[in-house]
mmCIF file of C-alpha atoms and ligand atoms in Angstrom:
data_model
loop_
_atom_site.group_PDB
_atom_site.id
_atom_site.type_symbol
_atom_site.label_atom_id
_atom_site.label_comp_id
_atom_site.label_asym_id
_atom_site.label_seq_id
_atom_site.Cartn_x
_atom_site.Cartn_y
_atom_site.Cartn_z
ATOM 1 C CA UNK A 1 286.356 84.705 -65.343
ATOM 2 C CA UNK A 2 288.441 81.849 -66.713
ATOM 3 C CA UNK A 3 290.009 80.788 -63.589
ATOM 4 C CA UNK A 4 292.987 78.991 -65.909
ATOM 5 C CA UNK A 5 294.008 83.001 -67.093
ATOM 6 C CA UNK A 6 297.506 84.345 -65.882
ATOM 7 C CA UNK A 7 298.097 86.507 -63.126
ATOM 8 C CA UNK A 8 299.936 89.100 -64.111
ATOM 9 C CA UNK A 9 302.726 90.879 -62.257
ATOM 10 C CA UNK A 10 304.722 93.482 -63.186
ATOM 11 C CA UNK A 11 307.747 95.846 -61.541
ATOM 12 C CA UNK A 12 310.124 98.258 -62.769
ATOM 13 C CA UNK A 13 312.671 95.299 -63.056
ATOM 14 C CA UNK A 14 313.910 92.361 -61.488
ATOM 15 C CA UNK A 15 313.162 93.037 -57.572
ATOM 16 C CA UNK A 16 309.331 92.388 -58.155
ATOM 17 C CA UNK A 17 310.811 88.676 -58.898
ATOM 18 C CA UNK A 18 310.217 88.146 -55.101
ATOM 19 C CA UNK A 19 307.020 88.431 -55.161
ATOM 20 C CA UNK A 20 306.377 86.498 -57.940
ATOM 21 C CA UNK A 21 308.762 83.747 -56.451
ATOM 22 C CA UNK A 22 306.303 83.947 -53.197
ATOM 23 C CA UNK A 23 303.333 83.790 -55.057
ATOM 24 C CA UNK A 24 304.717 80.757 -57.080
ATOM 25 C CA UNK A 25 305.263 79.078 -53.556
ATOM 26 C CA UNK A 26 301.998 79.606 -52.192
ATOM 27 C CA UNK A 27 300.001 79.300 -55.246
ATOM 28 C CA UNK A 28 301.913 76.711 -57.770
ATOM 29 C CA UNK A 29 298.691 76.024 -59.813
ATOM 30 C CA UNK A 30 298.823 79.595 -60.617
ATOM 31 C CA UNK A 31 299.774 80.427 -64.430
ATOM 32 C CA UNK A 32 302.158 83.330 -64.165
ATOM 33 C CA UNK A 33 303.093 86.268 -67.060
ATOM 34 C CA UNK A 34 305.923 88.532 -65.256
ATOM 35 C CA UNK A 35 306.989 92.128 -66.491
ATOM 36 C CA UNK A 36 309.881 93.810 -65.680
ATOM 37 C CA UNK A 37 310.404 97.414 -66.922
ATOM 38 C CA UNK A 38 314.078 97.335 -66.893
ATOM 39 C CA UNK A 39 314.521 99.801 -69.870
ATOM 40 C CA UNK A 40 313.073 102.131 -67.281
ATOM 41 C CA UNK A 41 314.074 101.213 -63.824
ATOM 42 C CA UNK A 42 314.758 102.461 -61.340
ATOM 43 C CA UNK A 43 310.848 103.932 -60.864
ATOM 44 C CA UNK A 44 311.986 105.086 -57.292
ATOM 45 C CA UNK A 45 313.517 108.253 -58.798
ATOM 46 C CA UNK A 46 311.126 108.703 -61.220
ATOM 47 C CA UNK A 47 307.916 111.428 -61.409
ATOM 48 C CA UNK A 48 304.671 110.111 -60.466
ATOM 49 C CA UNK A 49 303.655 110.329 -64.468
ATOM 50 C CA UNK A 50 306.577 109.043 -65.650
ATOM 51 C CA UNK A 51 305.697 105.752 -63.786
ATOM 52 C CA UNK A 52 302.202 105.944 -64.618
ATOM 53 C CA UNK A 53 302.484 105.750 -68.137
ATOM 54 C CA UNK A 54 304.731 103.383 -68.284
ATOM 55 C CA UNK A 55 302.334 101.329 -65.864
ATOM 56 C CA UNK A 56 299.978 101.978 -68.515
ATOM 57 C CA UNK A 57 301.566 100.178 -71.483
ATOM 58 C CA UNK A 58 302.154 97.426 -69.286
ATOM 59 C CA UNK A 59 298.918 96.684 -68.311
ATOM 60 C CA UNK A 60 297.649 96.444 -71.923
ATOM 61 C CA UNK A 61 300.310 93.786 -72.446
ATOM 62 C CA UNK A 62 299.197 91.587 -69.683
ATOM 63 C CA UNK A 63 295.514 92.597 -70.432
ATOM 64 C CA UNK A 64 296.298 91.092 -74.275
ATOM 65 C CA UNK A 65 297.300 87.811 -72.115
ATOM 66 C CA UNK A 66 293.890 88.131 -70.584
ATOM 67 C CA UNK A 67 295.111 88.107 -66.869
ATOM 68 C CA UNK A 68 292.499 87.743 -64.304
ATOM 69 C CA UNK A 69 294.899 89.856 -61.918
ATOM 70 C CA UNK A 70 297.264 92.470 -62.027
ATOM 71 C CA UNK A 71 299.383 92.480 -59.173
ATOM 72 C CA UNK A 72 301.722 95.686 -58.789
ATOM 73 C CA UNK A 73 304.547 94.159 -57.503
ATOM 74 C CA UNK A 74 306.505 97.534 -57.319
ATOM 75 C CA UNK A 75 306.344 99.548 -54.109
ATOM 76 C CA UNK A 76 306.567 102.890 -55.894
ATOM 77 C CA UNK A 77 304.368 101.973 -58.625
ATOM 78 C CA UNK A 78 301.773 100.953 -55.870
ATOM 79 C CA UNK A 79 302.338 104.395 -54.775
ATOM 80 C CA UNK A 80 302.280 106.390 -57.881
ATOM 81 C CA UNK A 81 300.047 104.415 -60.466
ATOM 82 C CA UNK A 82 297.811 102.337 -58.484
ATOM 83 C CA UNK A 83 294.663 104.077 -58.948
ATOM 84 C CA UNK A 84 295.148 105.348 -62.238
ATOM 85 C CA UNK A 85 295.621 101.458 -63.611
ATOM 86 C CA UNK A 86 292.672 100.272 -61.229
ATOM 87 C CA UNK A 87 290.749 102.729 -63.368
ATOM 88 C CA UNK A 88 292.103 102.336 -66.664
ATOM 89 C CA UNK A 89 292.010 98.221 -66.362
ATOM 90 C CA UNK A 90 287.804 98.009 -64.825
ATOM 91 C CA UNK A 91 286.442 95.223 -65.006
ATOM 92 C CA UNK A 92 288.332 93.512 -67.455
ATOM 93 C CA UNK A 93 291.261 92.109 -64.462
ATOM 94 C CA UNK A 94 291.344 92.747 -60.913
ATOM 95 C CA UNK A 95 293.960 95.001 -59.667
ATOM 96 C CA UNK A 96 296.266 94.820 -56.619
ATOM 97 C CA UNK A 97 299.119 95.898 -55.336
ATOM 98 C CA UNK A 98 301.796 95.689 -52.554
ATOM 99 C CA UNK A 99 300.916 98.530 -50.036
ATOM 100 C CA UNK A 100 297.214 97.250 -49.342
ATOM 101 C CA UNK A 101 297.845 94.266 -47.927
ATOM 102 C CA UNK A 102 300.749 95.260 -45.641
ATOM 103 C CA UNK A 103 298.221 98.362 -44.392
ATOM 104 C CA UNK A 104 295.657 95.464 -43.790
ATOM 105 C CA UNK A 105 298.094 93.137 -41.956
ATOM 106 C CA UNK A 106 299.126 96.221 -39.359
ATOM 107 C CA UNK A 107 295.703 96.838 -38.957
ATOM 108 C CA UNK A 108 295.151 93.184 -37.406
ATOM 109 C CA UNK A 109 298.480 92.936 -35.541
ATOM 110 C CA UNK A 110 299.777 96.754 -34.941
ATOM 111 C CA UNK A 111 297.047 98.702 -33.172
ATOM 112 C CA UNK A 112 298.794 101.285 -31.157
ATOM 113 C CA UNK A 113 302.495 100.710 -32.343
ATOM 114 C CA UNK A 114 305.291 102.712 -33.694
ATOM 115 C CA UNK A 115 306.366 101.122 -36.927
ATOM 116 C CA UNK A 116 309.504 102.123 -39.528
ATOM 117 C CA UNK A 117 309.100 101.858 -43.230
ATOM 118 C CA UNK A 118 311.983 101.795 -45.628
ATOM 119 C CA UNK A 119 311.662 102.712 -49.253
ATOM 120 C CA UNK A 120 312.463 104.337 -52.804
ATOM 121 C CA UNK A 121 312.456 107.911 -52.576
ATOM 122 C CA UNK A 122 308.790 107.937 -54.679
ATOM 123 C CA UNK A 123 307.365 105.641 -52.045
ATOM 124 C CA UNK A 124 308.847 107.747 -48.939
ATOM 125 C CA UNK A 125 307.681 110.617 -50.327
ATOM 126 C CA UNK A 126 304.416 109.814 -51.132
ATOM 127 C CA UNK A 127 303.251 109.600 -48.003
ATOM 128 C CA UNK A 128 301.187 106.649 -49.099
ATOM 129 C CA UNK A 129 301.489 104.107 -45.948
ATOM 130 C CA UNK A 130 300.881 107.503 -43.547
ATOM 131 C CA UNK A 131 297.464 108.346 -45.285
ATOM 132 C CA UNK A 132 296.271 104.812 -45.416
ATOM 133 C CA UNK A 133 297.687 103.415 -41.916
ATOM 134 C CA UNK A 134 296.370 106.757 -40.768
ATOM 135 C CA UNK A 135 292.479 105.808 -42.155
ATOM 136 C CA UNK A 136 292.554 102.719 -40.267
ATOM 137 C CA UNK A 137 292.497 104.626 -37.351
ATOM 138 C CA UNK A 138 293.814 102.452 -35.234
ATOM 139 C CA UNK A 139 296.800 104.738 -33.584
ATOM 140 C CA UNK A 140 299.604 103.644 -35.208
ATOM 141 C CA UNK A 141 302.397 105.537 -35.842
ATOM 142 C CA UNK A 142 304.316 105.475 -38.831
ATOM 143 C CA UNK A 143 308.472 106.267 -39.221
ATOM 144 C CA UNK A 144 309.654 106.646 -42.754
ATOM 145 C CA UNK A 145 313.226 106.731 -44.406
ATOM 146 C CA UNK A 146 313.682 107.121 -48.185
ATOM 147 C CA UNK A 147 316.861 104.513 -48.534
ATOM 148 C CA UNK A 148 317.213 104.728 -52.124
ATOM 149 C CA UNK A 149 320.999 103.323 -52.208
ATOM 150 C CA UNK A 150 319.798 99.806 -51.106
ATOM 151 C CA UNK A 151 317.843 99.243 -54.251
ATOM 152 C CA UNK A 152 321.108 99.732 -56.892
ATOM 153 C CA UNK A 153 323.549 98.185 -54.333
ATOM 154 C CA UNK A 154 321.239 94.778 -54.002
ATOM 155 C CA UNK A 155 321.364 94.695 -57.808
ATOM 156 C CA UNK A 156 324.676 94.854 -57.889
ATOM 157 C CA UNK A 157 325.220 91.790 -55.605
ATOM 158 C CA UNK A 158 326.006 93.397 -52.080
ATOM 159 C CA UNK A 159 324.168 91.540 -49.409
ATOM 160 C CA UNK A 160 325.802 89.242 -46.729
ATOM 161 C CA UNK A 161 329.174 91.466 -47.184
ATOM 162 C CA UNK A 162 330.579 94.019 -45.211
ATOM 163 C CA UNK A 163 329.879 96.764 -47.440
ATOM 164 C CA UNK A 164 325.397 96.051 -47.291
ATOM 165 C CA UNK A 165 326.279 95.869 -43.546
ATOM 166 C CA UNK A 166 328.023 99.414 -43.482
ATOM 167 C CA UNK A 167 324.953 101.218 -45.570
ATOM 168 C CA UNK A 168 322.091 99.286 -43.761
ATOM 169 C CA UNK A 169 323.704 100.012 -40.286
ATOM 170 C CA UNK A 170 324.058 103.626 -41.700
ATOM 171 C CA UNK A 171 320.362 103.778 -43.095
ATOM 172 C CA UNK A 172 318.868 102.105 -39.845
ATOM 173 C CA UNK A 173 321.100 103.867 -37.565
ATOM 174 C CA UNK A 174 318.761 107.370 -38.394
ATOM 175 C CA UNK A 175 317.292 109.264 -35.403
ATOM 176 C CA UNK A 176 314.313 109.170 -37.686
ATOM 177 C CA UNK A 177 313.812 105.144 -37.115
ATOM 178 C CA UNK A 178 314.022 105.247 -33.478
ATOM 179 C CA UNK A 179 311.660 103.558 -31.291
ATOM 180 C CA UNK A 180 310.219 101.459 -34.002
ATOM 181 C CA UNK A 181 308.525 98.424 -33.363
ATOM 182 C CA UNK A 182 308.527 96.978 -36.498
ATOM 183 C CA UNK A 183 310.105 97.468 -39.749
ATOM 184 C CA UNK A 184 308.024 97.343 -43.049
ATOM 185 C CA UNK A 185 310.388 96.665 -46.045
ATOM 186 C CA UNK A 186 308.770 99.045 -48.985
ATOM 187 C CA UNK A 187 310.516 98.042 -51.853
ATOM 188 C CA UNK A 188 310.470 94.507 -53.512
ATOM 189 C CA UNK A 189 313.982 94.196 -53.382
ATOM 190 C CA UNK A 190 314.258 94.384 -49.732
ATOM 191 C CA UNK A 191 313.846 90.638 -48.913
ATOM 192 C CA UNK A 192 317.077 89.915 -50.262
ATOM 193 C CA UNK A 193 318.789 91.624 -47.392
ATOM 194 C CA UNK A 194 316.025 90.615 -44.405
ATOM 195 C CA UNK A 195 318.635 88.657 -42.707
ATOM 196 C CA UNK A 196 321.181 91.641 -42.512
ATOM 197 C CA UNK A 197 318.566 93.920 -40.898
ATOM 198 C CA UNK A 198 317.028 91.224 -38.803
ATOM 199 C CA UNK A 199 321.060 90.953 -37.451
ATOM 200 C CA UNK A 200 321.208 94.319 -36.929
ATOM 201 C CA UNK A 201 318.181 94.851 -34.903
ATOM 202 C CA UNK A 202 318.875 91.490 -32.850
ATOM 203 C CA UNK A 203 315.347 90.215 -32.534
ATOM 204 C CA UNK A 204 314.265 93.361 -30.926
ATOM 205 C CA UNK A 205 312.040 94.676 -33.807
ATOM 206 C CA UNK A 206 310.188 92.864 -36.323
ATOM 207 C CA UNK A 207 310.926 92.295 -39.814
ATOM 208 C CA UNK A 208 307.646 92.743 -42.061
ATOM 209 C CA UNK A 209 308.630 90.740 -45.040
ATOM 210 C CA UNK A 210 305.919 92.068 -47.448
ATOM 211 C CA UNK A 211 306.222 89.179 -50.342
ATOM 212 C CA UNK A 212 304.826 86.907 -48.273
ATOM 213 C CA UNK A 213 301.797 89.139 -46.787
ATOM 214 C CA UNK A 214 300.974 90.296 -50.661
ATOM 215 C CA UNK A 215 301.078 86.587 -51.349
ATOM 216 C CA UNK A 216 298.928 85.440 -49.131
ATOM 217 C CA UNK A 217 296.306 88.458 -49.820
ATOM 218 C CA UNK A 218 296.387 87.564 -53.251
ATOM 219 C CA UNK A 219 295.678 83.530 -52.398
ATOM 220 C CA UNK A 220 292.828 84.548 -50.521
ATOM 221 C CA UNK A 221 291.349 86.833 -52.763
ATOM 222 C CA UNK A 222 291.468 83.771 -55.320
ATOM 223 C CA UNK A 223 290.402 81.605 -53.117
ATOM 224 C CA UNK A 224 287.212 83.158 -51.816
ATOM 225 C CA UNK A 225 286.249 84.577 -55.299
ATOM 226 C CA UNK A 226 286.424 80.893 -56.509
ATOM 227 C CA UNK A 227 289.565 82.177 -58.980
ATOM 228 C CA UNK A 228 291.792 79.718 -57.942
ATOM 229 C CA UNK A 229 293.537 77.594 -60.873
ATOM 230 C CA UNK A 230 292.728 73.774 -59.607
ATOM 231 C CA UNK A 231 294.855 72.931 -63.027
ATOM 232 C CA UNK A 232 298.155 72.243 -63.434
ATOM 233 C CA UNK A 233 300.407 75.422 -63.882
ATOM 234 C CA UNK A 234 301.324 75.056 -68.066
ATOM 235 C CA UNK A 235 302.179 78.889 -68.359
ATOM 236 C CA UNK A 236 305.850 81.008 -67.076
ATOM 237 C CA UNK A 237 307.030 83.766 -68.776
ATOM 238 C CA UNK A 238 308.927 85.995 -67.791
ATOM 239 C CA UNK A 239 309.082 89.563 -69.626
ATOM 240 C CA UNK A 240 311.781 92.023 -69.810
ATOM 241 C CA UNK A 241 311.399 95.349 -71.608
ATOM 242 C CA UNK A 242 315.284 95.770 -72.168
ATOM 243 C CA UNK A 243 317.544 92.685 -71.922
ATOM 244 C CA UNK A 244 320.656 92.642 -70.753
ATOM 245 C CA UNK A 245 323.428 89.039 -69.632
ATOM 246 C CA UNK A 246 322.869 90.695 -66.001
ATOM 247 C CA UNK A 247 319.586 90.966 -65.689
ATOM 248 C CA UNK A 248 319.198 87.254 -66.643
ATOM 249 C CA UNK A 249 322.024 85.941 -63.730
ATOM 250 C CA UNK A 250 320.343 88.307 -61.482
ATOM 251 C CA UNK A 251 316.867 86.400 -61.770
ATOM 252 C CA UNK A 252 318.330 83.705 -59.821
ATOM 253 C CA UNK A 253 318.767 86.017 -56.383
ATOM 254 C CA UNK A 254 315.580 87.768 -56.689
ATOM 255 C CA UNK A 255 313.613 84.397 -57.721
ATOM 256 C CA UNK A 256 315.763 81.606 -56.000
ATOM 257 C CA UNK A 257 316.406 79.465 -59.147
ATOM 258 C CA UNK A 258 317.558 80.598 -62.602
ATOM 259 C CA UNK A 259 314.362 81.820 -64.865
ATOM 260 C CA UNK A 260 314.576 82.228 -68.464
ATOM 261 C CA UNK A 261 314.070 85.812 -69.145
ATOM 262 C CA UNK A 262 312.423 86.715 -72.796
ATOM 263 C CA UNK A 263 312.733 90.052 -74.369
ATOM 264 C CA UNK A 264 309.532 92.366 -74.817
ATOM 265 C CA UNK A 265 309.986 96.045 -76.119
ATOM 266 C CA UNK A 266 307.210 98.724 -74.366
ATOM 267 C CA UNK A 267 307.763 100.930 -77.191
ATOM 268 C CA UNK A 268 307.467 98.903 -80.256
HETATM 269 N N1 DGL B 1 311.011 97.543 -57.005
HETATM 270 C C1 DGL B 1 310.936 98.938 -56.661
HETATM 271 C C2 DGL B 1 310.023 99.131 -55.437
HETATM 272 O O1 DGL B 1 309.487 98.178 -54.884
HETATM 273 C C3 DGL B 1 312.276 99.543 -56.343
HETATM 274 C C4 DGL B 1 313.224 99.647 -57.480
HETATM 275 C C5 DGL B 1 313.069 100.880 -58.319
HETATM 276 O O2 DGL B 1 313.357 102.005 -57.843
HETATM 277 O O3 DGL B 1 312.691 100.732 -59.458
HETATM 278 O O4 DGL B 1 309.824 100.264 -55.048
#
């Protein structure tokens, strides 16, 4: 494998932006080809095949850029489409998503806790962090509460305001998150408003940012398959399948500094 080929990542729109800003961080050597699906987002209300197909198409566009990874950077695609793609790509990329490695890191430092999990209404509902925290076997017990208002309202530029803190106090306020221990955030979008929840639970429970755990996952499984670019990064683009003058001044929240977004029909 050419270790100078792109890693791919792709999301139903602009959220998955904060992983891709974390992975630029950690790994700025990395060559990076972003997709955001935003003629179809959001995938959080979306049927399981719905998101799989269009998971499909997207793959074969970063597959035509000849990534050597293909990192779902879309909670509910993770939880809808992962397997399907990891079957459809093979050999020709390796696959990974954003639930894995955040089921790996509460397996080293949750044994035997109660944690919460926020989501999109497909993540919630797939039950996907239950079955896998539950094959760890390592007694943990897992809260979950579909919060699907947080996604839209964080696109639309509440955070740090008075009206985020009403709905998040209102979300985390549910009988169904009590007792938690620690708080997974299960949708890419979530980062952005860290800082409000960490405020609300004052230090008290922790705040599992999951950018930077899928990050690091993904630097070590380039480092220790000897895929690691030791070149100079040459190679940003960032893919939108419907464009819009929003999207592109909302790239600056979601990736910290203003990106140029370039327009790349599925359909076509
Ligand atoms: N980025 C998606 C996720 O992580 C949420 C937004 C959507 O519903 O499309 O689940």
């Amino acid at each position: 494998m050419n270790t100078s080929a792109p890693i791919g990542i792709f999301d139903s729109g602009i959220g998955g932006l904060t992983v891709a800003h974390a992975v630029t961080r950690l790994l700025p050597n990395e060559n990076i080809i972003y997709f955001g699906d935003t003629a179809h987002l959001p995938y959080g209300d979306k049927s399981a095949a719905a998101i799989q197909a269009y998971s499909i198409k997207i793959c074969n566009v970063l597959l035509q850029q000849k990534c050597k990874v293909i990192l779902i950077a879309c909670n509910s695609a993770s939880a809808a489409a992962y397997e399907l793609v990891r079957e459809y790509v093979g050999s020709k990329a390796k696959v990974m998503n954003v639930i894995d490695p955040v089921v790996q890191f509460l397996d080293q430092h949750y044994a035997h806790k109660t944690i919460g999990l926020i989501g999109t209404k497909q993540t919630v509902n797939s039950n996907i962090y239950r079955k896998k925290t539950d094959l760890l076997g390592k007694d943990i017990t897992l809260k979950s509460l579909a919060t699907p208002l947080l996604a839209p309202m964080i696109e639309e530029g509440f955070f740090n305001n008075t009206i985020s803190e009403s709905i998040i106090t209102e979300y985390l306020h549910n009988a169904t998150l009590e007792g938690i221990e620690a708080l997974i955030l299960g949708c890419t979008h979530y980062p952005l408003i860290k800082k409000q929840i960490e405020a609300y639970y004052k230090g008290n429970v922790s705040v599992l940012d999951t950018s930077e755990i899928v990050a690091k996952s993904l630097y070590d499984y380039l480092a220790s398959n000897q895929l690691l670019n030791s070149l100079q990064a040459y190679l940003r683009h960032f893919y939108v399948s419907d464009y819009t003058q929003s999207f592109e001044t909302s790239t600056k929240i979601f990736f910290g500094e203003q990106i140029r977004l370039e327009h790349y029909p599925l359909w076509e």
